[in-house]
GROMACS .gro file of C-alpha atoms in nm:
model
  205
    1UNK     CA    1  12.143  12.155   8.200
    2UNK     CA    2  11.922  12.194   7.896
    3UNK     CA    3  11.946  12.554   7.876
    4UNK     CA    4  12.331  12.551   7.933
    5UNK     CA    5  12.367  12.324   7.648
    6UNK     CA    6  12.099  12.546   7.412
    7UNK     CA    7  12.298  12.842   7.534
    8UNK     CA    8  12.670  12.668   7.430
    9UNK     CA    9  12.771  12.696   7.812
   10UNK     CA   10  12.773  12.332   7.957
   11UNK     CA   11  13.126  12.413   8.083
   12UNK     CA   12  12.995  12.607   8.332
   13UNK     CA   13  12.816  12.308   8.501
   14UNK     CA   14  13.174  12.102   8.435
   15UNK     CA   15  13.327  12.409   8.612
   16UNK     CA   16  13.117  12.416   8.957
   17UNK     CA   17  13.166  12.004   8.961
   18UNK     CA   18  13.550  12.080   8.923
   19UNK     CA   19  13.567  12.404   9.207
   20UNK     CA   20  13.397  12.171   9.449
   21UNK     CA   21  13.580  11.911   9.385
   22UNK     CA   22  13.294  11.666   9.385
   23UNK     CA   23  13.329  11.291   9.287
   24UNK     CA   24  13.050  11.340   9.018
   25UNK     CA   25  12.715  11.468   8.948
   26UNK     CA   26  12.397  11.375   8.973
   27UNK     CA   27  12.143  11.455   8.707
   28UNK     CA   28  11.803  11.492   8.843
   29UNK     CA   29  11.504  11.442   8.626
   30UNK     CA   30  11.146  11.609   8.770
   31UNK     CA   31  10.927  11.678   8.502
   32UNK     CA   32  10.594  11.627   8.731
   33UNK     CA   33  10.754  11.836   9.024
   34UNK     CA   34  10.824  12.127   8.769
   35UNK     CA   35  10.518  12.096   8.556
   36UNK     CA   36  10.330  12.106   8.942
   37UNK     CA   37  10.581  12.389   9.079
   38UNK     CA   38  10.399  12.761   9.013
   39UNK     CA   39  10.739  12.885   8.883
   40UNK     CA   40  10.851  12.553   8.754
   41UNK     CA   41  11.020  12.521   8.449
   42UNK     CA   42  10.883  12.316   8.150
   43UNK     CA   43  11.136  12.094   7.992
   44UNK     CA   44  11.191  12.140   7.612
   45UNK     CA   45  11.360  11.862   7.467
   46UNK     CA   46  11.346  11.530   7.605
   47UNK     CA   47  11.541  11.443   7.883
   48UNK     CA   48  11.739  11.176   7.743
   49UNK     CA   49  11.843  11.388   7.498
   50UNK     CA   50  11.985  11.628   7.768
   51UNK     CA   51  12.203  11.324   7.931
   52UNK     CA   52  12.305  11.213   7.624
   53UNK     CA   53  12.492  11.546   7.542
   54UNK     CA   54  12.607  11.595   7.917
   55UNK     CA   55  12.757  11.226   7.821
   56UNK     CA   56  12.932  11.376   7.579
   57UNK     CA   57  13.083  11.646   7.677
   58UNK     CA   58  13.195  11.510   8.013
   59UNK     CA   59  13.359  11.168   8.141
   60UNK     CA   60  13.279  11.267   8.524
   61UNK     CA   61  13.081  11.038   8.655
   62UNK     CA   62  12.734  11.045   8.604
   63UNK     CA   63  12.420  10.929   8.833
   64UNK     CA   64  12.079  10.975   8.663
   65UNK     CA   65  11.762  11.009   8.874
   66UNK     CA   66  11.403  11.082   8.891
   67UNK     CA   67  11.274  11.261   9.186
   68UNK     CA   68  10.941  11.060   9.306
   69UNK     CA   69  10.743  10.927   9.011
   70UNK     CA   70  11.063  10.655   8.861
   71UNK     CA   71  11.124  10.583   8.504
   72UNK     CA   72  10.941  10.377   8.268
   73UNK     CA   73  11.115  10.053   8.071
   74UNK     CA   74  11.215  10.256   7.785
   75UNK     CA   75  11.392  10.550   7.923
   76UNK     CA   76  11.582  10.246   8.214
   77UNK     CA   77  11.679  10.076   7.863
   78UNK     CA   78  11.855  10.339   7.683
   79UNK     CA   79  11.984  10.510   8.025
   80UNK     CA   80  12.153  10.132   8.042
   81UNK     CA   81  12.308  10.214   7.718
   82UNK     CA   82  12.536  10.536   7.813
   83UNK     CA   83  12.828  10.534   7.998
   84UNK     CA   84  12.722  10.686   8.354
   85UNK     CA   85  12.853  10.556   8.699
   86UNK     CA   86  12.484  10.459   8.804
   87UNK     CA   87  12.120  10.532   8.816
   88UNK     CA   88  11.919  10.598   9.148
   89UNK     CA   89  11.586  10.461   9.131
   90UNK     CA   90  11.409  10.688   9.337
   91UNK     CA   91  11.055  10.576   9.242
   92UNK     CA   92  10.691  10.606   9.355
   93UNK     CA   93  10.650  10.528   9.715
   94UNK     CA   94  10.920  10.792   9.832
   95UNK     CA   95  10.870  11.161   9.878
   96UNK     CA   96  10.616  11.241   9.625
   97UNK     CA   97  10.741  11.572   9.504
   98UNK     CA   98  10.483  11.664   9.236
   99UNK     CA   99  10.202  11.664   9.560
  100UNK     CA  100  10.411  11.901   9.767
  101UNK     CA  101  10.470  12.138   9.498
  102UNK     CA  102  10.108  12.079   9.434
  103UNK     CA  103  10.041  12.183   9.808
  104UNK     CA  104  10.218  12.502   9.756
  105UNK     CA  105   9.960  12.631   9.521
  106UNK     CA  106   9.634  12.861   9.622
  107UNK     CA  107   9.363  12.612   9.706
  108UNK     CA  108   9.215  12.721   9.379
  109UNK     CA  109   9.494  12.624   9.119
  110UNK     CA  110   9.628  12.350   9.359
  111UNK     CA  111   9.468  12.038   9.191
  112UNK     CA  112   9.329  11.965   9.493
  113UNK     CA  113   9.013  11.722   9.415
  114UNK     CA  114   9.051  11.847   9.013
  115UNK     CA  115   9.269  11.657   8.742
  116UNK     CA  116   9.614  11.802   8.829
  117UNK     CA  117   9.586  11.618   9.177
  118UNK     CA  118   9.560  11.291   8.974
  119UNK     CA  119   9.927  11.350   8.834
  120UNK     CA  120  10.092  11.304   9.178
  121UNK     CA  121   9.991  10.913   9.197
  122UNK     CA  122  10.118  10.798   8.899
  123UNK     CA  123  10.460  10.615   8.891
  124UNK     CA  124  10.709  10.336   8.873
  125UNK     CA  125  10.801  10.158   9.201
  126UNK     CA  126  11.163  10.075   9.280
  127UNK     CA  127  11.071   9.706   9.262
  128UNK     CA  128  10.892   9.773   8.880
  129UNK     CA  129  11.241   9.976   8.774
  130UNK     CA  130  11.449   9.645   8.912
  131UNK     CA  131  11.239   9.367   8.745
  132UNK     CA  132  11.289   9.592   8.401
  133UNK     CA  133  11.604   9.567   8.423
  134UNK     CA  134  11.657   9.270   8.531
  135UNK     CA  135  11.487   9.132   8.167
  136UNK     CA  136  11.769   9.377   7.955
  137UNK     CA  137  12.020   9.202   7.821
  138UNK     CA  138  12.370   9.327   7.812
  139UNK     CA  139  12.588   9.471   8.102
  140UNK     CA  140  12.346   9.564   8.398
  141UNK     CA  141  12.400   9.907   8.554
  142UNK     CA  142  12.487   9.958   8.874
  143UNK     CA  143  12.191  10.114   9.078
  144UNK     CA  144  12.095  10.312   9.399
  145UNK     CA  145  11.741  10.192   9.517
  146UNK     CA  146  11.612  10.499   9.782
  147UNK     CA  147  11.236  10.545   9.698
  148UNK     CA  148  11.015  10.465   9.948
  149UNK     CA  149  11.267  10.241  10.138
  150UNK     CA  150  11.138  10.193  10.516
  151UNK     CA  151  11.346   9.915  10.656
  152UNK     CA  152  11.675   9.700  10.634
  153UNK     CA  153  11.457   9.396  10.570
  154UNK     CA  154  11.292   9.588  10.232
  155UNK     CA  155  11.633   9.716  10.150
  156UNK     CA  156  11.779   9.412  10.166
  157UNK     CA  157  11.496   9.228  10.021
  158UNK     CA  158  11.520   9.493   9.666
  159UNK     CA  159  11.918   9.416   9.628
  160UNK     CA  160  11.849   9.039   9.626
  161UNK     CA  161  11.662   9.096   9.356
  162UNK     CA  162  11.841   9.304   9.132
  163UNK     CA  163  12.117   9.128   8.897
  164UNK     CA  164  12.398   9.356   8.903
  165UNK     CA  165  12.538   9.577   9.145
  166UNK     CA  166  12.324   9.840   9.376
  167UNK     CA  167  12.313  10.004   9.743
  168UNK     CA  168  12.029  10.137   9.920
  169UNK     CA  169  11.913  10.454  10.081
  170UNK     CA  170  11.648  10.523  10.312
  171UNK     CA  171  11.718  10.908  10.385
  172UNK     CA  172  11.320  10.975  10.506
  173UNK     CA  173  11.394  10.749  10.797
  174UNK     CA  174  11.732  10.845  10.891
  175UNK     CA  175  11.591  11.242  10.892
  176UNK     CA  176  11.327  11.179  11.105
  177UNK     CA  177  11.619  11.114  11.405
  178UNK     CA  178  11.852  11.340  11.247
  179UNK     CA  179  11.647  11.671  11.293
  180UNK     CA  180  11.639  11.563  11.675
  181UNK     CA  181  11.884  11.463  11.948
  182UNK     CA  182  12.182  11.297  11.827
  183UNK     CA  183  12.152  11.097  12.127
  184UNK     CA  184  11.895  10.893  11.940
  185UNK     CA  185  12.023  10.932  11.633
  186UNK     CA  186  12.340  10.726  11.718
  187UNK     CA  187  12.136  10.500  11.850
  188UNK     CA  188  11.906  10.446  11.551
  189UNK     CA  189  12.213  10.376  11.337
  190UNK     CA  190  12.355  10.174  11.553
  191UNK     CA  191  12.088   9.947  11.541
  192UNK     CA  192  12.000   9.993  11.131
  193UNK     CA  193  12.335   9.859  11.065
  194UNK     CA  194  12.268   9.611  11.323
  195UNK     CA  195  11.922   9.507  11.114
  196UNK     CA  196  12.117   9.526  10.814
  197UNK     CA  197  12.320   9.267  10.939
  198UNK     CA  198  12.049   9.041  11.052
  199UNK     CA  199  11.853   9.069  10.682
  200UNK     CA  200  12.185   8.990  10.542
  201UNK     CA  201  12.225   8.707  10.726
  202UNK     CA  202  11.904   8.539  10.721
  203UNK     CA  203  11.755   8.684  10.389
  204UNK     CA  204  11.902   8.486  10.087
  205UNK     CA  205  11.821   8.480   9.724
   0.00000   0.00000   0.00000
């Protein structure tokens, strides 16, 4: 996104999202993934800056996340400010993506037991991300909380606590059924929305 809008062509983002008729777009922010990634890219401008022009020059809805490490107060404050449907607070805790691109590297540029490695346990938990913005004032945004989720009861437990309006994902432990029979698969959904039903029921604010 920040080289279509350096290069004029944002439209051509818009036009994909239109072809596939898709209900939005989520804008994924990874600067620890790429910076780890041997043929990462390195962002330019800060990435703020990029959603606040793709915020302007499109009213599809909008979902803002970070893949693994989570946002800090600031960036959750001013993402609060624009108008996008939501923001998915895939934090630390989750799939750590700056570690497996760090993995992917020879063992002698890998970071392995050096100061790169160090970069892959920093980050903001999904909990952190909720309490900051629980403390904002003004209009709370509505929120997807999916990093590092493990159970209904933790789910359950993390939209109790937030103040506006959120859903949960857990995708690591749906996938762990969903690469094998589906058999068990139907079986372990069947009982997740069971659980969920049980945390709602007995888990109050």
């Amino acid at each position: 996104l920040e080289t279509l809008l350096a290069d004029g062509q944002i439209e051509k983002a818009l036009e994909v999202n239109k072809r596939l008729e898709a209900d939005g777009m989520i804008i994924h922010v990874n600067p620890l993934q790429e910076w780890a990634q041997p043929e990462g890219d390195r962002y330019k401008r800060p990435a703020i800056e990029t959603i606040q022009k793709v915020c302007s020059a499109t009213d599809i809805p909008l979902v803002v996340k970070e893949v693994g490490q989570g946002m800090g107060p600031k960036s959750l404050e001013i993402l609060s400010t624009l108008p996008i449907a939501a923001i998915e607070l895939a934090g630390f805790g989750g799939t750590n993506f700056t570690l497996l691109e760090q993995a992917r590297r020879s063992v002698a540029i890998s970071g392995k037991n050096g100061p790169r490695e160090y970069f892959g346990y920093i980050g903001h938990t999904a909990e952190q991300m909720i309490e900051w913005l629980n403390v904002q004032n003004g209009t709370k945004p509505e929120i997807i909380i999916s990093g590092g989720i493990k159970s209904p009861i933790q789910a359950h437990s993390l939209m109790l606590k937030y103040e506006g309006n959120c859903v949960s994902g857990m995708a690591s432990e749906v996938l762990k059924y969903a690469l094998g029979d589906y058999e068990e698969l139907r079986l372990f959904l069947m009982q997740l929305r069971e659980s969920f039903a049980m945390a709602k029921a007995y888990i109050k604010r």
